[in-house]
PDB file of C-alpha atoms in Angstrom:
ATOM      1  CA  MET A   1     -14.811  -1.235 -38.441  1.00 87.00           C
ATOM      2  CA  SER A   2     -11.961  -3.369 -39.523  1.00 94.00           C
ATOM      3  CA  ILE A   3      -9.658  -0.298 -38.250  1.00 96.00           C
ATOM      4  CA  ILE A   4     -10.916  -0.704 -35.019  1.00 97.00           C
ATOM      5  CA  VAL A   5     -10.591  -4.147 -34.693  1.00 96.00           C
ATOM      6  CA  MET A   6      -6.979  -3.504 -36.289  1.00 97.00           C
ATOM      7  CA  LEU A   7      -5.788  -1.063 -33.763  1.00 97.00           C
ATOM      8  CA  LEU A   8      -7.382  -3.113 -30.755  1.00 97.00           C
ATOM      9  CA  ILE A   9      -5.397  -5.917 -32.057  1.00 97.00           C
ATOM     10  CA  ILE A  10      -2.266  -3.971 -31.895  1.00 98.00           C
ATOM     11  CA  SER A  11      -2.884  -2.212 -28.348  1.00 98.00           C
ATOM     12  CA  LEU A  12      -3.579  -5.833 -27.276  1.00 98.00           C
ATOM     13  CA  LEU A  13      -0.095  -6.766 -28.519  1.00 98.00           C
ATOM     14  CA  VAL A  14       1.482  -3.703 -27.463  1.00 98.00           C
ATOM     15  CA  ALA A  15       0.012  -4.227 -23.966  1.00 98.00           C
ATOM     16  CA  SER A  16       1.157  -7.742 -23.575  1.00 98.00           C
ATOM     17  CA  GLY A  17       4.608  -6.736 -24.572  1.00 98.00           C
ATOM     18  CA  PHE A  18       4.937  -4.236 -21.694  1.00 98.00           C
ATOM     19  CA  LEU A  19       3.243  -7.109 -19.387  1.00 98.00           C
ATOM     20  CA  ILE A  20       5.649  -9.941 -19.879  1.00 97.00           C
ATOM     21  CA  ALA A  21       8.467  -7.086 -20.125  1.00 96.00           C
ATOM     22  CA  PHE A  22       7.175  -6.129 -16.258  1.00 95.00           C
ATOM     23  CA  ILE A  23       6.802  -9.725 -15.145  1.00 95.00           C
ATOM     24  CA  TRP A  24      10.294 -10.951 -16.885  1.00 96.00           C
ATOM     25  CA  GLY A  25      12.343  -7.763 -14.772  1.00 92.00           C
ATOM     26  CA  SER A  26      10.168  -8.598 -11.773  1.00 91.00           C
ATOM     27  CA  LYS A  27      11.669 -12.547 -11.958  1.00 92.00           C
ATOM     28  CA  THR A  28      15.042 -11.493 -12.613  1.00 90.00           C
ATOM     29  CA  GLY A  29      15.161  -8.500  -9.729  1.00 84.00           C
ATOM     30  CA  GLN A  30      15.303  -5.258 -11.109  1.00 84.00           C
ATOM     31  CA  PHE A  31      12.565  -3.965  -8.487  1.00 80.00           C
ATOM     32  CA  ASP A  32      14.771  -5.423  -5.692  1.00 79.00           C
ATOM     33  CA  ASP A  33      16.552  -2.432  -4.483  1.00 74.00           C
ATOM     34  CA  SER A  34      14.673  -1.377  -1.815  1.00 69.00           C
ATOM     35  CA  PHE A  35      17.203   0.987  -0.122  1.00 70.00           C
ATOM     36  CA  THR A  36      18.214   2.963  -2.941  1.00 72.00           C
ATOM     37  CA  PRO A  37      21.465   4.732  -3.031  1.00 68.00           C
ATOM     38  CA  ALA A  38      19.765   8.261  -3.147  1.00 70.00           C
ATOM     39  CA  ASN A  39      18.376   7.432   0.620  1.00 74.00           C
ATOM     40  CA  LYS A  40      22.183   5.892   1.426  1.00 72.00           C
ATOM     41  CA  ILE A  41      23.762   9.691   2.124  1.00 71.00           C
ATOM     42  CA  PHE A  42      22.004   9.742   4.938  1.00 75.00           C
ATOM     43  CA  PHE A  43      23.567   7.268   6.600  1.00 73.00           C
ATOM     44  CA  ASP A  44      26.824   7.839   5.718  1.00 64.00           C
ATOM     45  CA  GLN A  45      28.854   5.902   8.200  1.00 65.00           C
ATOM     46  CA  THR A  46      32.348   7.858   7.569  1.00 66.00           C
ATOM     47  CA  HIS A  47      31.898  10.280  10.297  1.00 61.00           C
ATOM     48  CA  GLN A  48      31.960   8.639  13.343  1.00 62.00           C
ATOM     49  CA  PRO A  49      30.542  10.652  16.693  1.00 62.00           C
ATOM     50  CA  THR A  50      33.253  11.565  18.855  1.00 67.00           C
ATOM     51  CA  GLU A  51      32.971  11.569  22.636  1.00 68.00           C
ATOM     52  CA  ASN A  52      33.622  14.722  24.836  1.00 68.00           C
ATOM     53  CA  LYS A  53      35.291  13.662  27.943  1.00 59.00           C
TER      54      LYS A  53
END
């Protein structure tokens, strides 16, 4: 029975560590990149369309 309590405490510590890391990452802007470089290739501005005269 004591091993279950010990494993429960350890799992709660690990889960709270991940929660703290997620909150810290959110507050420091780790997840603010809503327009990733993988999507920027679709909107490449180096090739300007030419007009046919």
